């Protein structure tokens, strides 16, 4: 019998997830990590139940930043496989679809690698093998020598047709925005909220609407700063509630007005502190980091309202992602010789 059949088990899954969440690193841990060498970071990770097995298993083959990277990716994939194993019924279906965000991430990572002519190994290091794509497809994508070749390999997947349709815009504009947006649209179409009814799923629908709103904001800002002659409204993702396509096109060039719109929205009360960070962000990267923190904070607040829903699971997925991204940023920053305060600027910490 399919795991998506039968009765959901949110109480059991959320209890397991709360236990995992309690073991995530906190701000004090990051303050220690930014002052460690890569070897010391690996030893620190070895003392954590989340990474002990991976560090020990991979330690004979890798060292330094490579060991940290491989251990992080292995832990992330295993963590989300565990969650899917715990889930039953409708809950399984929602979580499985949400985790396809890593397929979307991997497609965009490969496309960016081809676009920038990045070394295969460096692109592979950035892949998160936690979606539905198997290793064979990911390895084939890593070997692709051109954008259109990678798009052809993805035919038959949920991203194939949207990417094929966006190729002409990519070729005429010379920027990746049309392709990345096609991936985002395909992913969020997979998560359509039309059928999410009932109190528990209403909270999840609110979260997805927030994620789409924030994704639209980030995409519009990137497009406005790319210099490409592309209208942000043409790359609007349906499913959010905060903007229309036309409004977003106007707000993309004015960060202050964009923040004001979010502050005045239903997200305002829950995101007061994060929005203050947004207003103080001096760069697009800083703005994106603040939005990521805001989304995690919003997911946490919704999970408290209805703890027996899919939202606490999704909130944990986001929190685990942030931890992995933070540790990776610290390790790469140390390798590049950055000072601790410079590395801290790259972290997303609630």
mmCIF file of N, CA and C in Angstrom, residues 274-347:
data_model
loop_
_atom_site.group_PDB
_atom_site.id
_atom_site.type_symbol
_atom_site.label_atom_id
_atom_site.label_comp_id
_atom_site.label_asym_id
_atom_site.label_seq_id
_atom_site.Cartn_x
_atom_site.Cartn_y
_atom_site.Cartn_z
ATOM 1 N N UNK A 274 12.344 40.813 12.289
ATOM 2 C CA UNK A 274 12.982 40.464 11.023
ATOM 3 C C UNK A 274 12.858 41.601 10.013
ATOM 4 N N UNK A 275 11.737 42.291 10.034
ATOM 5 C CA UNK A 275 11.540 43.404 9.092
ATOM 6 C C UNK A 275 12.467 44.571 9.423
ATOM 7 N N UNK A 276 12.766 44.756 10.696
ATOM 8 C CA UNK A 276 13.746 45.782 11.060
ATOM 9 C C UNK A 276 15.109 45.439 10.480
ATOM 10 N N UNK A 277 15.432 44.131 10.486
ATOM 11 C CA UNK A 277 16.669 43.680 9.843
ATOM 12 C C UNK A 277 16.630 43.963 8.345
ATOM 13 N N UNK A 278 15.476 43.723 7.738
ATOM 14 C CA UNK A 278 15.329 43.973 6.308
ATOM 15 C C UNK A 278 15.597 45.434 5.983
ATOM 16 N N UNK A 279 15.050 46.330 6.802
ATOM 17 C CA UNK A 279 15.220 47.759 6.542
ATOM 18 C C UNK A 279 16.682 48.175 6.660
ATOM 19 N N UNK A 280 17.427 47.447 7.508
ATOM 20 C CA UNK A 280 18.830 47.791 7.690
ATOM 21 C C UNK A 280 19.776 47.062 6.751
ATOM 22 N N UNK A 281 19.250 46.178 5.927
ATOM 23 C CA UNK A 281 20.102 45.396 5.026
ATOM 24 C C UNK A 281 20.744 46.306 3.990
ATOM 25 N N UNK A 282 22.070 46.192 3.859
ATOM 26 C CA UNK A 282 22.794 47.073 2.946
ATOM 27 C C UNK A 282 22.996 46.463 1.565
ATOM 28 N N UNK A 283 22.673 45.206 1.414
ATOM 29 C CA UNK A 283 22.878 44.554 0.120
ATOM 30 C C UNK A 283 21.724 43.607 -0.156
ATOM 31 N N UNK A 284 21.638 43.144 -1.397
ATOM 32 C CA UNK A 284 20.594 42.195 -1.758
ATOM 33 C C UNK A 284 20.767 40.889 -0.996
ATOM 34 N N UNK A 285 22.023 40.470 -0.798
ATOM 35 C CA UNK A 285 22.276 39.240 -0.041
ATOM 36 C C UNK A 285 21.767 39.401 1.386
ATOM 37 N N UNK A 286 22.027 40.553 1.998
ATOM 38 C CA UNK A 286 21.540 40.801 3.344
ATOM 39 C C UNK A 286 20.022 40.804 3.403
ATOM 40 N N UNK A 287 19.407 41.368 2.376
ATOM 41 C CA UNK A 287 17.951 41.400 2.286
ATOM 42 C C UNK A 287 17.400 39.983 2.172
ATOM 43 N N UNK A 288 18.023 39.163 1.332
ATOM 44 C CA UNK A 288 17.577 37.779 1.152
ATOM 45 C C UNK A 288 17.727 36.989 2.454
ATOM 46 N N UNK A 289 18.841 37.185 3.150
ATOM 47 C CA UNK A 289 19.041 36.489 4.422
ATOM 48 C C UNK A 289 17.966 36.866 5.433
ATOM 49 N N UNK A 290 17.629 38.157 5.468
ATOM 50 C CA UNK A 290 16.595 38.605 6.401
ATOM 51 C C UNK A 290 15.230 38.024 6.034
ATOM 52 N N UNK A 291 14.948 37.909 4.741
ATOM 53 C CA UNK A 291 13.692 37.296 4.316
ATOM 54 C C UNK A 291 13.644 35.819 4.699
ATOM 55 N N UNK A 292 14.778 35.128 4.558
ATOM 56 C CA UNK A 292 14.832 33.715 4.945
ATOM 57 C C UNK A 292 14.551 33.568 6.442
ATOM 58 N N UNK A 293 15.156 34.447 7.247
ATOM 59 C CA UNK A 293 14.917 34.407 8.690
ATOM 60 C C UNK A 293 13.454 34.716 9.000
ATOM 61 N N UNK A 294 12.886 35.659 8.239
ATOM 62 C CA UNK A 294 11.485 36.037 8.447
ATOM 63 C C UNK A 294 10.555 34.874 8.131
ATOM 64 N N UNK A 295 10.850 34.157 7.054
ATOM 65 C CA UNK A 295 10.004 33.027 6.675
ATOM 66 C C UNK A 295 10.064 31.931 7.735
ATOM 67 N N UNK A 296 11.246 31.655 8.249
ATOM 68 C CA UNK A 296 11.388 30.635 9.300
ATOM 69 C C UNK A 296 10.631 31.060 10.558
ATOM 70 N N UNK A 297 10.740 32.342 10.897
ATOM 71 C CA UNK A 297 10.032 32.844 12.074
ATOM 72 C C UNK A 297 8.522 32.721 11.883
ATOM 73 N N UNK A 298 8.056 32.998 10.670
ATOM 74 C CA UNK A 298 6.628 32.919 10.390
ATOM 75 C C UNK A 298 6.151 31.467 10.463
ATOM 76 N N UNK A 299 6.949 30.549 9.904
ATOM 77 C CA UNK A 299 6.596 29.126 9.966
ATOM 78 C C UNK A 299 6.516 28.656 11.418
ATOM 79 N N UNK A 300 7.456 29.110 12.247
ATOM 80 C CA UNK A 300 7.435 28.737 13.666
ATOM 81 C C UNK A 300 6.171 29.240 14.340
ATOM 82 N N UNK A 301 5.782 30.476 14.017
ATOM 83 C CA UNK A 301 4.599 31.047 14.663
ATOM 84 C C UNK A 301 3.341 30.285 14.254
ATOM 85 N N UNK A 302 3.254 29.871 13.000
ATOM 86 C CA UNK A 302 2.087 29.107 12.548
ATOM 87 C C UNK A 302 2.069 27.718 13.178
ATOM 88 N N UNK A 303 3.252 27.118 13.332
ATOM 89 C CA UNK A 303 3.333 25.791 13.938
ATOM 90 C C UNK A 303 2.865 25.780 15.376
ATOM 91 N N UNK A 304 3.055 26.902 16.067
ATOM 92 C CA UNK A 304 2.583 27.000 17.451
ATOM 93 C C UNK A 304 1.069 27.098 17.510
ATOM 94 N N UNK A 305 0.479 27.748 16.502
ATOM 95 C CA UNK A 305 -0.976 27.896 16.472
ATOM 96 C C UNK A 305 -1.643 26.540 16.306
ATOM 97 N N UNK A 306 -1.093 25.710 15.413
ATOM 98 C CA UNK A 306 -1.692 24.393 15.170
ATOM 99 C C UNK A 306 -0.579 23.348 15.116
ATOM 100 N N UNK A 307 -0.128 22.862 16.283
ATOM 101 C CA UNK A 307 1.038 21.965 16.333
ATOM 102 C C UNK A 307 0.829 20.605 15.676
ATOM 103 N N UNK A 308 -0.427 20.195 15.434
ATOM 104 C CA UNK A 308 -0.653 18.890 14.821
ATOM 105 C C UNK A 308 -0.968 19.042 13.333
ATOM 106 N N UNK A 309 -0.141 19.810 12.654
ATOM 107 C CA UNK A 309 -0.291 20.000 11.218
ATOM 108 C C UNK A 309 1.036 19.707 10.544
ATOM 109 N N UNK A 310 1.088 19.896 9.252
ATOM 110 C CA UNK A 310 2.341 19.687 8.516
ATOM 111 C C UNK A 310 3.313 20.840 8.763
ATOM 112 N N UNK A 311 2.830 21.986 9.240
ATOM 113 C CA UNK A 311 3.668 23.176 9.354
ATOM 114 C C UNK A 311 4.888 22.987 10.257
ATOM 115 N N UNK A 312 4.786 22.346 11.445
ATOM 116 C CA UNK A 312 5.999 22.143 12.242
ATOM 117 C C UNK A 312 7.059 21.305 11.524
ATOM 118 N N UNK A 313 6.632 20.377 10.671
ATOM 119 C CA UNK A 313 7.593 19.577 9.906
ATOM 120 C C UNK A 313 8.326 20.467 8.917
ATOM 121 N N UNK A 314 7.566 21.290 8.197
ATOM 122 C CA UNK A 314 8.164 22.199 7.218
ATOM 123 C C UNK A 314 9.074 23.209 7.918
ATOM 124 N N UNK A 315 8.652 23.675 9.085
ATOM 125 C CA UNK A 315 9.469 24.604 9.858
ATOM 126 C C UNK A 315 10.812 23.970 10.216
ATOM 127 N N UNK A 316 10.792 22.685 10.578
ATOM 128 C CA UNK A 316 12.042 21.995 10.888
ATOM 129 C C UNK A 316 12.910 21.861 9.638
ATOM 130 N N UNK A 317 12.303 21.558 8.497
ATOM 131 C CA UNK A 317 13.056 21.454 7.242
ATOM 132 C C UNK A 317 13.799 22.758 6.984
ATOM 133 N N UNK A 318 13.112 23.882 7.143
ATOM 134 C CA UNK A 318 13.746 25.186 6.945
ATOM 135 C C UNK A 318 14.875 25.411 7.942
ATOM 136 N N UNK A 319 14.627 25.065 9.211
ATOM 137 C CA UNK A 319 15.633 25.279 10.253
ATOM 138 C C UNK A 319 16.874 24.423 10.008
ATOM 139 N N UNK A 320 16.679 23.173 9.598
ATOM 140 C CA UNK A 320 17.811 22.295 9.302
ATOM 141 C C UNK A 320 18.592 22.817 8.099
ATOM 142 N N UNK A 321 17.873 23.281 7.084
ATOM 143 C CA UNK A 321 18.540 23.891 5.925
ATOM 144 C C UNK A 321 19.427 25.047 6.350
ATOM 145 N N UNK A 322 18.866 25.908 7.212
ATOM 146 C CA UNK A 322 19.624 27.086 7.653
ATOM 147 C C UNK A 322 20.862 26.655 8.414
ATOM 148 N N UNK A 323 20.743 25.626 9.255
ATOM 149 C CA UNK A 323 21.911 25.162 9.993
ATOM 150 C C UNK A 323 22.999 24.688 9.034
ATOM 151 N N UNK A 324 22.610 23.872 8.076
ATOM 152 C CA UNK A 324 23.586 23.355 7.107
ATOM 153 C C UNK A 324 24.210 24.500 6.318
ATOM 154 N N UNK A 325 23.389 25.442 5.869
ATOM 155 C CA UNK A 325 23.918 26.593 5.126
ATOM 156 C C UNK A 325 24.870 27.409 5.988
ATOM 157 N N UNK A 326 24.525 27.588 7.257
ATOM 158 C CA UNK A 326 25.383 28.371 8.157
ATOM 159 C C UNK A 326 26.731 27.697 8.386
ATOM 160 N N UNK A 327 26.700 26.392 8.651
ATOM 161 C CA UNK A 327 27.973 25.686 8.890
ATOM 162 C C UNK A 327 28.820 25.696 7.624
ATOM 163 N N UNK A 328 28.181 25.508 6.477
ATOM 164 C CA UNK A 328 28.906 25.544 5.211
ATOM 165 C C UNK A 328 29.535 26.925 4.983
ATOM 166 N N UNK A 329 28.784 27.974 5.273
ATOM 167 C CA UNK A 329 29.305 29.339 5.106
ATOM 168 C C UNK A 329 30.490 29.594 6.030
ATOM 169 N N UNK A 330 30.409 29.066 7.254
ATOM 170 C CA UNK A 330 31.518 29.229 8.190
ATOM 171 C C UNK A 330 32.761 28.502 7.675
ATOM 172 N N UNK A 331 32.580 27.251 7.246
ATOM 173 C CA UNK A 331 33.727 26.463 6.766
ATOM 174 C C UNK A 331 34.368 27.114 5.541
ATOM 175 N N UNK A 332 33.542 27.548 4.599
ATOM 176 C CA UNK A 332 34.085 28.175 3.392
ATOM 177 C C UNK A 332 34.724 29.522 3.718
ATOM 178 N N UNK A 333 34.133 30.241 4.667
ATOM 179 C CA UNK A 333 34.713 31.517 5.075
ATOM 180 C C UNK A 333 36.079 31.341 5.714
ATOM 181 N N UNK A 334 36.207 30.320 6.558
ATOM 182 C CA UNK A 334 37.506 30.048 7.185
ATOM 183 C C UNK A 334 38.533 29.665 6.122
ATOM 184 N N UNK A 335 38.093 28.855 5.152
ATOM 185 C CA UNK A 335 39.003 28.437 4.074
ATOM 186 C C UNK A 335 39.471 29.643 3.263
ATOM 187 N N UNK A 336 38.591 30.637 3.104
ATOM 188 C CA UNK A 336 38.926 31.833 2.317
ATOM 189 C C UNK A 336 39.675 32.879 3.132
ATOM 190 N N UNK A 337 39.875 32.605 4.421
ATOM 191 C CA UNK A 337 40.628 33.530 5.258
ATOM 192 C C UNK A 337 39.830 34.709 5.775
ATOM 193 N N UNK A 338 38.510 34.608 5.811
ATOM 194 C CA UNK A 338 37.680 35.706 6.296
ATOM 195 C C UNK A 338 37.760 35.812 7.819
ATOM 196 N N UNK A 339 37.568 37.022 8.310
ATOM 197 C CA UNK A 339 37.534 37.259 9.745
ATOM 198 C C UNK A 339 36.185 36.792 10.315
ATOM 199 N N UNK A 340 36.138 36.452 11.615
ATOM 200 C CA UNK A 340 34.883 35.984 12.215
ATOM 201 C C UNK A 340 33.696 36.907 11.987
ATOM 202 N N UNK A 341 33.899 38.241 12.100
ATOM 203 C CA UNK A 341 32.771 39.154 11.916
ATOM 204 C C UNK A 341 32.284 39.169 10.477
ATOM 205 N N UNK A 342 33.208 38.955 9.520
ATOM 206 C CA UNK A 342 32.809 38.874 8.114
ATOM 207 C C UNK A 342 31.974 37.616 7.858
ATOM 208 N N UNK A 343 32.372 36.527 8.493
ATOM 209 C CA UNK A 343 31.622 35.273 8.340
ATOM 210 C C UNK A 343 30.238 35.398 8.975
ATOM 211 N N UNK A 344 30.177 36.021 10.144
ATOM 212 C CA UNK A 344 28.887 36.174 10.829
ATOM 213 C C UNK A 344 27.873 36.929 9.983
ATOM 214 N N UNK A 345 28.353 37.844 9.146
ATOM 215 C CA UNK A 345 27.453 38.599 8.255
ATOM 216 C C UNK A 345 26.777 37.699 7.235
ATOM 217 N N UNK A 346 27.353 36.523 6.984
ATOM 218 C CA UNK A 346 26.803 35.591 5.996
ATOM 219 C C UNK A 346 25.797 34.609 6.588
ATOM 220 N N UNK A 347 25.646 34.625 7.900
ATOM 221 C CA UNK A 347 24.807 33.632 8.578
ATOM 222 C C UNK A 347 23.365 34.109 8.721
#
